[in-house]
mmCIF file of C-alpha atoms in Angstrom:
data_model
loop_
_atom_site.group_PDB
_atom_site.id
_atom_site.type_symbol
_atom_site.label_atom_id
_atom_site.label_comp_id
_atom_site.label_asym_id
_atom_site.label_seq_id
_atom_site.Cartn_x
_atom_site.Cartn_y
_atom_site.Cartn_z
ATOM 1 C CA MET A 1 4.990 19.348 69.018
ATOM 2 C CA LEU A 2 6.716 21.988 71.148
ATOM 3 C CA GLU A 3 5.215 24.674 68.923
ATOM 4 C CA ASP A 4 1.773 23.124 69.435
ATOM 5 C CA PHE A 5 2.260 23.330 73.206
ATOM 6 C CA ILE A 6 3.270 26.979 72.970
ATOM 7 C CA ASN A 7 0.261 27.764 70.764
ATOM 8 C CA ALA A 8 -2.027 25.877 73.157
ATOM 9 C CA PHE A 9 -0.934 27.958 76.144
ATOM 10 C CA ALA A 10 -1.264 31.125 74.076
ATOM 11 C CA ASN A 11 -4.888 30.167 73.311
ATOM 12 C CA PHE A 12 -5.486 29.505 77.008
ATOM 13 C CA LYS A 13 -4.304 33.010 77.855
ATOM 14 C CA ARG A 14 -6.721 34.500 75.314
ATOM 15 C CA ASN A 15 -9.650 32.632 76.888
ATOM 16 C CA LYS A 16 -8.787 32.661 80.595
ATOM 17 C CA ILE A 17 -12.295 32.228 82.017
ATOM 18 C CA ARG A 18 -13.080 29.347 79.652
ATOM 19 C CA THR A 19 -9.750 27.671 80.499
ATOM 20 C CA ILE A 20 -10.279 28.024 84.260
ATOM 21 C CA LEU A 21 -13.774 26.518 84.042
ATOM 22 C CA SER A 22 -12.387 23.646 81.962
ATOM 23 C CA LEU A 23 -9.660 23.044 84.534
ATOM 24 C CA LEU A 24 -11.973 22.940 87.561
ATOM 25 C CA GLY A 25 -13.379 19.462 86.935
ATOM 26 C CA ILE A 26 -9.913 17.979 86.425
ATOM 27 C CA ILE A 27 -8.427 19.764 89.448
ATOM 28 C CA ILE A 28 -11.265 18.699 91.752
ATOM 29 C CA GLY A 29 -11.159 15.114 90.515
ATOM 30 C CA VAL A 30 -7.383 14.688 90.882
ATOM 31 C CA ALA A 31 -7.268 16.443 94.266
ATOM 32 C CA SER A 32 -10.187 14.342 95.591
ATOM 33 C CA VAL A 33 -8.551 11.062 94.585
ATOM 34 C CA ILE A 34 -5.264 12.046 96.238
ATOM 35 C CA VAL A 35 -6.925 13.240 99.459
ATOM 36 C CA ILE A 36 -9.058 10.103 99.808
ATOM 37 C CA MET A 37 -6.190 7.701 99.075
ATOM 38 C CA SER A 38 -3.829 9.580 101.392
ATOM 39 C CA MET A 39 -6.394 9.482 104.208
ATOM 40 C CA GLY A 40 -6.802 5.741 103.663
ATOM 41 C CA THR A 41 -3.030 5.205 103.719
ATOM 42 C CA SER A 42 -2.684 7.344 106.853
ATOM 43 C CA SER A 43 -5.506 5.439 108.574
ATOM 44 C CA THR A 44 -3.806 2.140 107.757
ATOM 45 C CA GLN A 45 -0.549 3.490 109.167
ATOM 46 C CA GLN A 46 -2.362 4.632 112.327
ATOM 47 C CA ILE A 47 -3.817 1.139 112.782
ATOM 48 C CA GLN A 48 -0.351 -0.386 112.539
ATOM 49 C CA ASP A 49 1.030 2.219 114.966
ATOM 50 C CA THR A 50 -1.804 1.507 117.416
ATOM 51 C CA PHE A 51 -1.173 -2.228 117.485
ATOM 52 C CA GLY A 52 2.575 -1.801 117.260
ATOM 53 C CA SER A 53 5.090 -3.964 115.488
ATOM 54 C CA ASN A 54 5.572 -6.379 118.381
ATOM 55 C CA GLY A 55 4.071 -9.840 118.283
ATOM 56 C CA LEU A 56 3.080 -9.750 114.618
ATOM 57 C CA ASP A 57 4.532 -13.232 114.231
ATOM 58 C CA MET A 58 2.488 -14.587 117.173
ATOM 59 C CA VAL A 59 -0.764 -16.551 116.915
ATOM 60 C CA SER A 60 -3.004 -16.872 119.983
ATOM 61 C CA VAL A 61 -4.936 -20.125 120.500
ATOM 62 C CA SER A 62 -7.563 -20.468 123.245
ATOM 63 C CA SER A 63 -10.508 -22.755 123.918
ATOM 64 C CA GLY A 64 -13.626 -22.139 121.849
ATOM 65 C CA PHE A 65 -17.245 -22.208 122.972
ATOM 66 C CA LYS A 66 -18.918 -24.248 120.238
ATOM 67 C CA ARG A 67 -19.192 -28.002 120.032
ATOM 68 C CA LYS A 68 -21.381 -28.795 117.057
ATOM 69 C CA LYS A 69 -21.036 -32.557 117.394
ATOM 70 C CA ARG A 70 -21.818 -34.582 120.485
ATOM 71 C CA GLU A 71 -18.900 -36.920 119.929
ATOM 72 C CA ALA A 72 -16.497 -33.986 119.700
ATOM 73 C CA ILE A 73 -13.709 -33.934 122.280
ATOM 74 C CA SER A 74 -12.412 -30.988 124.272
ATOM 75 C CA LEU A 75 -8.841 -30.035 123.546
ATOM 76 C CA LEU A 76 -6.429 -30.016 126.453
ATOM 77 C CA PHE A 77 -3.457 -27.712 126.049
ATOM 78 C CA ASN A 78 -0.937 -30.017 127.680
ATOM 79 C CA GLU A 79 2.606 -31.014 126.734
ATOM 80 C CA SER A 80 1.354 -33.794 124.474
ATOM 81 C CA PHE A 81 -0.759 -31.302 122.499
ATOM 82 C CA ARG A 82 2.161 -28.879 122.249
ATOM 83 C CA GLN A 83 4.487 -31.519 120.827
ATOM 84 C CA ASP A 84 1.899 -32.820 118.381
ATOM 85 C CA LEU A 85 1.033 -29.301 117.203
ATOM 86 C CA PHE A 86 4.690 -28.473 116.605
ATOM 87 C CA ASN A 87 5.329 -31.682 114.669
ATOM 88 C CA ARG A 88 2.223 -31.649 112.469
ATOM 89 C CA VAL A 89 1.776 -27.976 111.589
ATOM 90 C CA GLU A 90 4.268 -26.235 109.320
ATOM 91 C CA ASN A 91 5.816 -22.763 109.735
ATOM 92 C CA ILE A 92 5.978 -22.938 113.549
ATOM 93 C CA LYS A 93 9.123 -21.577 115.195
ATOM 94 C CA LYS A 94 8.114 -22.187 118.803
ATOM 95 C CA VAL A 95 5.042 -22.861 120.953
ATOM 96 C CA TRP A 96 4.621 -20.966 124.230
ATOM 97 C CA TYR A 97 2.144 -21.809 127.005
ATOM 98 C CA LYS A 98 0.780 -19.261 129.436
ATOM 99 C CA ASN A 99 -1.874 -18.904 132.122
ATOM 100 C CA THR A 100 -3.569 -15.966 133.793
ATOM 101 C CA CYS A 101 -4.832 -15.388 137.306
ATOM 102 C CA SER A 102 -6.269 -12.574 139.379
ATOM 103 C CA MET A 103 -3.867 -11.199 141.978
ATOM 104 C CA THR A 104 -3.573 -8.335 144.432
ATOM 105 C CA LEU A 105 -0.196 -6.655 144.770
ATOM 106 C CA SER A 106 0.708 -4.545 147.788
ATOM 107 C CA TYR A 107 3.716 -2.619 148.977
ATOM 108 C CA GLY A 108 3.464 -0.584 152.146
ATOM 109 C CA ASP A 109 0.052 1.053 152.239
ATOM 110 C CA THR A 110 -0.550 0.778 148.503
ATOM 111 C CA SER A 111 -2.278 -2.157 146.841
ATOM 112 C CA VAL A 112 -3.597 -2.837 143.347
ATOM 113 C CA SER A 113 -5.707 -5.644 141.882
ATOM 114 C CA ILE A 114 -4.627 -6.873 138.467
ATOM 115 C CA THR A 115 -4.637 -9.859 136.123
ATOM 116 C CA GLY A 116 -1.245 -11.531 136.244
ATOM 117 C CA THR A 117 0.205 -13.687 133.482
ATOM 118 C CA ALA A 118 2.390 -16.743 133.965
ATOM 119 C CA VAL A 119 4.816 -17.080 131.060
ATOM 120 C CA GLU A 120 7.670 -19.300 129.989
ATOM 121 C CA THR A 121 11.335 -18.348 129.622
ATOM 122 C CA ASP A 122 12.186 -16.004 126.749
ATOM 123 C CA TYR A 123 8.542 -15.429 125.800
ATOM 124 C CA LEU A 124 8.654 -11.713 126.623
ATOM 125 C CA GLN A 125 11.867 -11.231 124.642
ATOM 126 C CA GLU A 126 10.555 -13.138 121.618
ATOM 127 C CA TYR A 127 7.348 -11.122 121.683
ATOM 128 C CA GLY A 128 9.451 -7.962 121.526
ATOM 129 C CA LEU A 129 8.474 -6.541 124.926
ATOM 130 C CA LYS A 130 11.188 -4.328 126.409
ATOM 131 C CA LEU A 131 12.083 -3.494 129.993
ATOM 132 C CA SER A 132 12.716 0.026 131.245
ATOM 133 C CA ALA A 133 14.582 -1.429 134.221
ATOM 134 C CA GLY A 134 15.767 -4.784 135.537
ATOM 135 C CA ASP A 135 16.104 -8.173 133.866
ATOM 136 C CA TYR A 136 13.948 -10.823 132.217
ATOM 137 C CA PHE A 137 13.277 -14.258 133.690
ATOM 138 C CA THR A 138 16.028 -16.822 133.244
ATOM 139 C CA VAL A 139 15.746 -20.530 132.496
ATOM 140 C CA THR A 140 16.608 -21.223 136.148
ATOM 141 C CA ASP A 141 13.817 -18.919 137.322
ATOM 142 C CA ASN A 142 11.274 -20.910 135.321
ATOM 143 C CA VAL A 143 12.577 -24.369 136.224
ATOM 144 C CA MET A 144 12.923 -23.602 139.935
ATOM 145 C CA GLY A 145 9.726 -21.588 140.095
ATOM 146 C CA THR A 146 11.529 -18.561 141.506
ATOM 147 C CA GLN A 147 9.287 -15.962 143.120
ATOM 148 C CA LYS A 148 10.171 -13.115 140.820
ATOM 149 C CA ILE A 149 7.776 -10.701 139.126
ATOM 150 C CA ILE A 150 7.941 -8.223 136.251
ATOM 151 C CA LEU A 151 5.575 -5.270 136.673
ATOM 152 C CA GLY A 152 3.731 -3.195 134.104
ATOM 153 C CA SER A 153 4.828 0.442 133.922
ATOM 154 C CA GLU A 154 1.678 1.884 135.559
ATOM 155 C CA ILE A 155 1.657 -0.747 138.322
ATOM 156 C CA ALA A 156 5.307 -0.030 139.110
ATOM 157 C CA THR A 157 4.573 3.708 139.263
ATOM 158 C CA SER A 158 1.578 3.131 141.577
ATOM 159 C CA LEU A 159 3.508 0.921 144.012
ATOM 160 C CA PHE A 160 6.837 2.728 143.722
ATOM 161 C CA PRO A 161 6.330 6.426 142.925
ATOM 162 C CA ASN A 162 10.060 7.069 143.303
ATOM 163 C CA GLY A 163 10.859 4.659 140.483
ATOM 164 C CA ASP A 164 13.023 2.241 142.467
ATOM 165 C CA ALA A 165 10.921 -0.898 141.983
ATOM 166 C CA VAL A 166 13.650 -3.366 140.943
ATOM 167 C CA GLY A 167 14.893 -5.423 143.889
ATOM 168 C CA LYS A 168 11.953 -4.554 146.143
ATOM 169 C CA VAL A 169 9.719 -7.263 147.617
ATOM 170 C CA VAL A 170 5.969 -7.012 147.032
ATOM 171 C CA ASN A 171 3.202 -9.023 148.637
ATOM 172 C CA VAL A 172 1.074 -10.925 146.110
ATOM 173 C CA VAL A 173 -2.253 -12.533 147.046
ATOM 174 C CA VAL A 174 -3.586 -15.205 144.676
ATOM 175 C CA SER A 175 -6.769 -17.137 145.603
ATOM 176 C CA LYS A 176 -6.436 -15.873 149.204
ATOM 177 C CA VAL A 177 -2.906 -17.264 149.461
ATOM 178 C CA SER A 178 -0.124 -14.749 150.113
ATOM 179 C CA PHE A 179 3.313 -14.876 148.447
ATOM 180 C CA SER A 180 6.355 -12.642 148.537
ATOM 181 C CA PHE A 181 7.762 -11.705 145.124
ATOM 182 C CA THR A 182 10.930 -9.846 144.276
ATOM 183 C CA VAL A 183 10.547 -7.311 141.465
ATOM 184 C CA CYS A 184 13.152 -8.258 138.852
ATOM 185 C CA GLY A 185 12.005 -5.944 136.064
ATOM 186 C CA VAL A 186 9.649 -3.166 134.976
ATOM 187 C CA MET A 187 8.034 -3.192 131.547
ATOM 188 C CA LYS A 188 8.582 -0.318 129.160
ATOM 189 C CA GLU A 189 5.290 1.265 128.108
ATOM 190 C CA GLN A 190 4.739 0.394 124.458
ATOM 191 C CA THR A 191 2.096 -0.660 121.941
ATOM 192 C CA SER A 192 2.137 -4.402 122.378
ATOM 193 C CA GLY A 193 -0.928 -5.921 120.759
ATOM 194 C CA MET A 194 -2.134 -8.874 122.812
ATOM 195 C CA GLU A 195 0.085 -8.205 125.841
ATOM 196 C CA ASN A 196 -0.404 -5.654 128.618
ATOM 197 C CA THR A 197 2.748 -3.673 129.372
ATOM 198 C CA THR A 198 1.108 -1.047 131.579
ATOM 199 C CA SER A 199 -1.437 -2.511 134.024
ATOM 200 C CA GLY A 200 -0.368 -6.149 134.093
ATOM 201 C CA ALA A 201 2.333 -8.250 135.721
ATOM 202 C CA TYR A 202 4.258 -11.352 134.706
ATOM 203 C CA ILE A 203 5.452 -14.318 136.777
ATOM 204 C CA THR A 204 7.130 -17.549 135.713
ATOM 205 C CA ARG A 205 4.944 -20.451 134.647
ATOM 206 C CA GLY A 206 7.243 -22.636 136.697
ATOM 207 C CA PHE A 207 6.049 -20.920 139.878
ATOM 208 C CA TYR A 208 2.432 -21.070 138.700
ATOM 209 C CA SER A 209 2.589 -24.847 138.200
ATOM 210 C CA LYS A 210 4.347 -25.466 141.536
ATOM 211 C CA LYS A 211 2.482 -23.147 143.918
ATOM 212 C CA ILE A 212 -0.760 -21.990 142.310
ATOM 213 C CA LYS A 213 -2.041 -24.898 140.221
ATOM 214 C CA ALA A 214 -0.186 -28.193 139.971
ATOM 215 C CA ASN A 215 0.580 -29.431 136.427
ATOM 216 C CA PRO A 216 -1.826 -27.019 134.762
ATOM 217 C CA ASP A 217 -3.003 -27.155 131.202
ATOM 218 C CA ALA A 218 -2.341 -23.885 129.438
ATOM 219 C CA ALA A 219 -5.188 -21.402 129.186
ATOM 220 C CA THR A 220 -3.678 -19.850 126.084
ATOM 221 C CA ILE A 221 -1.156 -21.030 123.524
ATOM 222 C CA MET A 222 1.074 -18.507 121.782
ATOM 223 C CA VAL A 223 2.446 -19.961 118.552
ATOM 224 C CA GLN A 224 5.361 -18.120 116.980
ATOM 225 C CA ALA A 225 5.541 -18.266 113.187
ATOM 226 C CA VAL A 226 8.859 -18.593 111.379
ATOM 227 C CA SER A 227 8.174 -15.101 109.979
ATOM 228 C CA LYS A 228 5.362 -12.550 110.212
ATOM 229 C CA GLU A 229 4.595 -13.123 106.520
ATOM 230 C CA LYS A 230 3.535 -16.671 107.458
ATOM 231 C CA THR A 231 1.299 -15.575 110.357
ATOM 232 C CA THR A 232 -1.969 -15.342 108.443
ATOM 233 C CA GLU A 233 -1.369 -18.724 106.819
ATOM 234 C CA LEU A 234 -0.526 -20.206 110.220
ATOM 235 C CA VAL A 235 -3.867 -19.022 111.649
ATOM 236 C CA THR A 236 -5.668 -21.067 108.996
ATOM 237 C CA THR A 237 -3.546 -24.210 109.368
ATOM 238 C CA ILE A 238 -3.816 -24.228 113.190
ATOM 239 C CA THR A 239 -7.596 -23.823 112.966
ATOM 240 C CA GLU A 240 -7.826 -26.742 110.540
ATOM 241 C CA TYR A 241 -5.543 -28.879 112.717
ATOM 242 C CA CYS A 242 -7.587 -28.243 115.886
ATOM 243 C CA GLU A 243 -10.857 -28.971 114.069
ATOM 244 C CA GLU A 244 -9.383 -32.236 112.835
ATOM 245 C CA VAL A 245 -8.183 -33.272 116.311
ATOM 246 C CA SER A 246 -11.362 -32.242 118.149
ATOM 247 C CA GLY A 247 -13.761 -33.429 115.449
ATOM 248 C CA THR A 248 -15.776 -30.215 115.358
ATOM 249 C CA GLU A 249 -15.660 -26.588 114.296
ATOM 250 C CA GLY A 250 -15.314 -23.829 116.856
ATOM 251 C CA SER A 251 -13.224 -25.925 119.227
ATOM 252 C CA VAL A 252 -10.646 -23.135 119.467
ATOM 253 C CA ASN A 253 -10.359 -19.415 118.928
ATOM 254 C CA VAL A 254 -7.341 -18.650 116.777
ATOM 255 C CA THR A 255 -6.325 -15.014 116.325
ATOM 256 C CA SER A 256 -3.281 -12.919 115.542
ATOM 257 C CA MET A 257 -2.540 -9.219 115.476
ATOM 258 C CA GLN A 258 -1.221 -9.509 111.923
ATOM 259 C CA THR A 259 -4.501 -11.040 110.735
ATOM 260 C CA ILE A 260 -6.543 -8.328 112.454
ATOM 261 C CA ILE A 261 -4.353 -5.597 110.955
ATOM 262 C CA ASP A 262 -4.610 -7.199 107.500
ATOM 263 C CA GLN A 263 -8.413 -7.389 107.741
ATOM 264 C CA ILE A 264 -8.809 -3.784 108.900
ATOM 265 C CA SER A 265 -6.310 -2.567 106.291
ATOM 266 C CA SER A 266 -8.186 -4.488 103.606
ATOM 267 C CA ILE A 267 -11.474 -2.841 104.590
ATOM 268 C CA THR A 268 -9.826 0.597 104.689
ATOM 269 C CA ASN A 269 -8.193 0.106 101.289
ATOM 270 C CA THR A 270 -11.458 -1.134 99.760
ATOM 271 C CA MET A 271 -13.320 1.918 101.056
ATOM 272 C CA SER A 272 -10.568 4.231 99.789
ATOM 273 C CA ILE A 273 -10.652 2.677 96.324
ATOM 274 C CA MET A 274 -14.450 2.869 96.186
ATOM 275 C CA LEU A 275 -14.494 6.530 97.268
ATOM 276 C CA SER A 276 -11.664 7.309 94.851
ATOM 277 C CA ALA A 277 -13.649 5.734 92.033
ATOM 278 C CA ILE A 278 -16.588 7.982 92.923
ATOM 279 C CA ALA A 279 -14.268 11.008 93.040
ATOM 280 C CA ALA A 280 -12.843 10.013 89.659
ATOM 281 C CA ILE A 281 -16.300 10.537 88.136
ATOM 282 C CA SER A 282 -15.619 14.264 88.367
ATOM 283 C CA LEU A 283 -12.655 13.640 86.034
ATOM 284 C CA LEU A 284 -15.047 12.180 83.474
ATOM 285 C CA VAL A 285 -17.403 15.112 83.959
ATOM 286 C CA GLY A 286 -14.434 17.438 83.467
ATOM 287 C CA GLY A 287 -13.517 15.483 80.335
ATOM 288 C CA ILE A 288 -16.986 16.021 78.913
ATOM 289 C CA GLY A 289 -16.612 19.737 79.648
ATOM 290 C CA ILE A 290 -13.274 19.771 77.839
ATOM 291 C CA MET A 291 -14.827 18.010 74.863
ATOM 292 C CA ASN A 292 -17.564 20.608 74.729
ATOM 293 C CA ILE A 293 -15.045 23.466 74.944
ATOM 294 C CA MET A 294 -12.858 21.929 72.248
ATOM 295 C CA ILE A 295 -15.842 21.600 69.894
ATOM 296 C CA VAL A 296 -16.557 25.296 70.418
ATOM 297 C CA THR A 297 -12.862 26.062 69.889
ATOM 298 C CA VAL A 298 -12.798 24.154 66.601
ATOM 299 C CA THR A 299 -15.865 26.075 65.407
ATOM 300 C CA GLU A 300 -14.326 29.422 66.382
ATOM 301 C CA ARG A 301 -11.010 28.636 64.696
ATOM 302 C CA ARG A 302 -12.315 27.272 61.385
ATOM 303 C CA GLN A 303 -10.551 30.029 59.480
ATOM 304 C CA GLU A 304 -7.221 29.271 61.186
ATOM 305 C CA ILE A 305 -7.648 25.584 60.314
ATOM 306 C CA GLY A 306 -8.459 26.498 56.710
ATOM 307 C CA ILE A 307 -5.338 28.672 56.409
ATOM 308 C CA ARG A 308 -3.092 25.944 57.899
ATOM 309 C CA LYS A 309 -4.508 23.369 55.492
ATOM 310 C CA ALA A 310 -4.168 25.759 52.558
ATOM 311 C CA LEU A 311 -0.491 26.159 53.476
ATOM 312 C CA GLY A 312 0.001 22.379 53.376
ATOM 313 C CA ALA A 313 -0.807 21.161 56.897
ATOM 314 C CA SER A 314 -1.951 17.535 56.790
ATOM 315 C CA PRO A 315 -5.003 16.226 58.696
ATOM 316 C CA ALA A 316 -2.597 14.419 61.067
ATOM 317 C CA VAL A 317 -0.880 17.710 61.947
ATOM 318 C CA ILE A 318 -4.222 19.434 62.590
ATOM 319 C CA ARG A 319 -5.391 16.482 64.701
ATOM 320 C CA GLN A 320 -2.169 16.579 66.719
ATOM 321 C CA GLN A 321 -2.515 20.310 67.318
ATOM 322 C CA PHE A 322 -5.945 20.009 68.920
ATOM 323 C CA LEU A 323 -5.106 16.805 70.786
ATOM 324 C CA ILE A 324 -2.105 18.502 72.365
ATOM 325 C CA GLU A 325 -4.264 21.478 73.267
ATOM 326 C CA SER A 326 -6.806 19.184 74.929
ATOM 327 C CA ALA A 327 -4.095 17.195 76.719
ATOM 328 C CA SER A 328 -2.418 20.427 77.860
ATOM 329 C CA ILE A 329 -5.568 21.447 79.745
ATOM 330 C CA THR A 330 -5.647 18.158 81.661
ATOM 331 C CA LEU A 331 -1.867 18.306 82.126
ATOM 332 C CA MET A 332 -2.251 21.658 83.850
ATOM 333 C CA GLY A 333 -5.308 20.487 85.786
ATOM 334 C CA GLY A 334 -3.560 17.306 86.898
ATOM 335 C CA THR A 335 -0.497 19.199 88.123
ATOM 336 C CA ILE A 336 -2.534 21.781 90.028
ATOM 337 C CA GLY A 337 -4.777 19.007 91.382
ATOM 338 C CA ILE A 338 -1.778 17.090 92.755
ATOM 339 C CA ILE A 339 -0.461 20.194 94.519
ATOM 340 C CA ILE A 340 -3.874 21.025 95.998
ATOM 341 C CA GLY A 341 -4.462 17.367 96.929
ATOM 342 C CA ILE A 342 -1.168 17.179 98.848
ATOM 343 C CA LEU A 343 -1.839 20.485 100.637
ATOM 344 C CA VAL A 344 -5.384 19.446 101.598
ATOM 345 C CA SER A 345 -4.098 16.032 102.757
ATOM 346 C CA LEU A 346 -1.530 17.762 104.952
ATOM 347 C CA ALA A 347 -4.234 19.968 106.455
ATOM 348 C CA VAL A 348 -6.606 17.035 107.069
ATOM 349 C CA GLU A 349 -3.917 14.887 108.685
ATOM 350 C CA PHE A 350 -2.869 17.839 110.861
ATOM 351 C CA VAL A 351 -6.452 18.338 112.062
ATOM 352 C CA ARG A 352 -6.884 14.589 112.674
ATOM 353 C CA SER A 353 -3.471 14.428 114.398
ATOM 354 C CA LEU A 354 -2.325 11.587 112.167
ATOM 355 C CA SER A 355 1.072 11.015 110.645
ATOM 356 C CA PHE A 356 1.061 12.344 107.094
ATOM 357 C CA VAL A 357 1.424 9.567 104.530
ATOM 358 C CA ILE A 358 1.000 10.694 100.939
ATOM 359 C CA SER A 359 -0.018 8.037 98.453
ATOM 360 C CA TRP A 360 2.379 8.693 95.570
ATOM 361 C CA GLN A 361 0.827 5.833 93.674
ATOM 362 C CA SER A 362 -2.534 7.624 93.723
ATOM 363 C CA CYS A 363 -0.806 10.828 92.516
ATOM 364 C CA ILE A 364 0.638 9.031 89.508
ATOM 365 C CA ILE A 365 -2.603 7.172 88.722
ATOM 366 C CA ALA A 366 -4.743 10.332 89.014
ATOM 367 C CA PHE A 367 -2.321 12.337 86.868
ATOM 368 C CA VAL A 368 -2.083 9.704 84.127
ATOM 369 C CA PHE A 369 -5.852 9.225 84.150
ATOM 370 C CA SER A 370 -6.433 12.972 83.836
ATOM 371 C CA VAL A 371 -4.137 13.176 80.798
ATOM 372 C CA PHE A 372 -5.875 10.145 79.303
ATOM 373 C CA VAL A 373 -9.243 11.873 79.817
ATOM 374 C CA GLY A 374 -7.946 14.930 77.948
ATOM 375 C CA ILE A 375 -6.731 12.833 75.001
ATOM 376 C CA PHE A 376 -9.854 10.654 74.919
ATOM 377 C CA PHE A 377 -12.365 13.492 75.039
ATOM 378 C CA GLY A 378 -10.255 15.687 72.789
ATOM 379 C CA LEU A 379 -10.010 13.048 70.072
ATOM 380 C CA SER A 380 -13.450 13.690 68.572
ATOM 381 C CA PRO A 381 -13.062 17.494 68.265
ATOM 382 C CA ALA A 382 -9.514 17.029 66.921
ATOM 383 C CA SER A 383 -10.754 14.553 64.306
ATOM 384 C CA ARG A 384 -13.527 16.975 63.346
ATOM 385 C CA ALA A 385 -10.933 19.734 62.849
ATOM 386 C CA ALA A 386 -8.732 17.424 60.781
ATOM 387 C CA LYS A 387 -11.613 16.533 58.448
ATOM 388 C CA LEU A 388 -12.641 20.163 57.716
ATOM 389 C CA ASP A 389 -12.613 21.091 54.031
ATOM 390 C CA PRO A 390 -10.172 24.048 53.713
ATOM 391 C CA VAL A 391 -12.406 25.749 51.104
ATOM 392 C CA ALA A 392 -15.440 25.520 53.393
ATOM 393 C CA ALA A 393 -13.341 26.591 56.389
ATOM 394 C CA LEU A 394 -12.101 29.720 54.590
ATOM 395 C CA ALA A 395 -15.519 30.658 53.231
#
């Protein structure tokens, strides 16, 4: 077999132009598959980087807008609902309630209008949101309704250009009522999915329920799954539970960052596979070209085949010789195609300013498929060579 490989490459050197033309279809096909799959993988990675890794185990539940049945009831996100949800739906680690309100923050001559969020103790930590300065809310802060506030990074910079926000007192106006809040922390700017770490602010829900709206129902429920792998399943079970309780579809909007990422990634992967399948057609076209070249090669080398048979070479040996020669072309084309595909992928990702993620799986699949194409399309010419009558071949 090694001798057949050596002979194959010697024949390629004798017919360089023919060999190069035979290689082109394989090289283009393999390189195209790798580039397309790598772009799809890089796009998926960019999506995950954009949304971040925080909060992937969180499911957001808010009131829906559709009531398809007249007898349907509106869901109230109160303590009774929270307890019932936790007890009846599996894979829930904890249920967090939160509310939002418009507020104007001012310090000195600077003021900003934002949407503030009232949260419960430990919610920010569990979500994975980090502070660049200061401390999170404590259990006491929430129970007592302490007038403390955590600012988004851009808000803190706007109000305190010198970066000394922690410990300062800001004036907060909510529904025309003025409050004094002490800044206890500043959010670190980060990709945070459904939370705003730059232009938002957080207060305790304890204060919200005592001073802004007495005994409020939650505007939004954040349900934490036992693991992020269970998040997508939890979205479905919560939706089914709420439809059962309310008696109608569309009673709630249930979303999660993990579900959104999975859906977008699924679309991206589907498109990549479809485009790769189209690109792989060039491999088949290249295979047909190889078959054509091998038929010509067999015709040109009839005398060589006749001599080998006259010296005792069996049909199996002749068949193997030409199969190896056919496979060698695609082996070379596949290797060159992988190198070109990786280089082109690097260039494309550099131009698009994306992190380079090579799909090694696509490299292996494209390479194996290219070798298979060489064997498949080389089988017929090899069989034709093996069946040649040595007398006729030497004539």
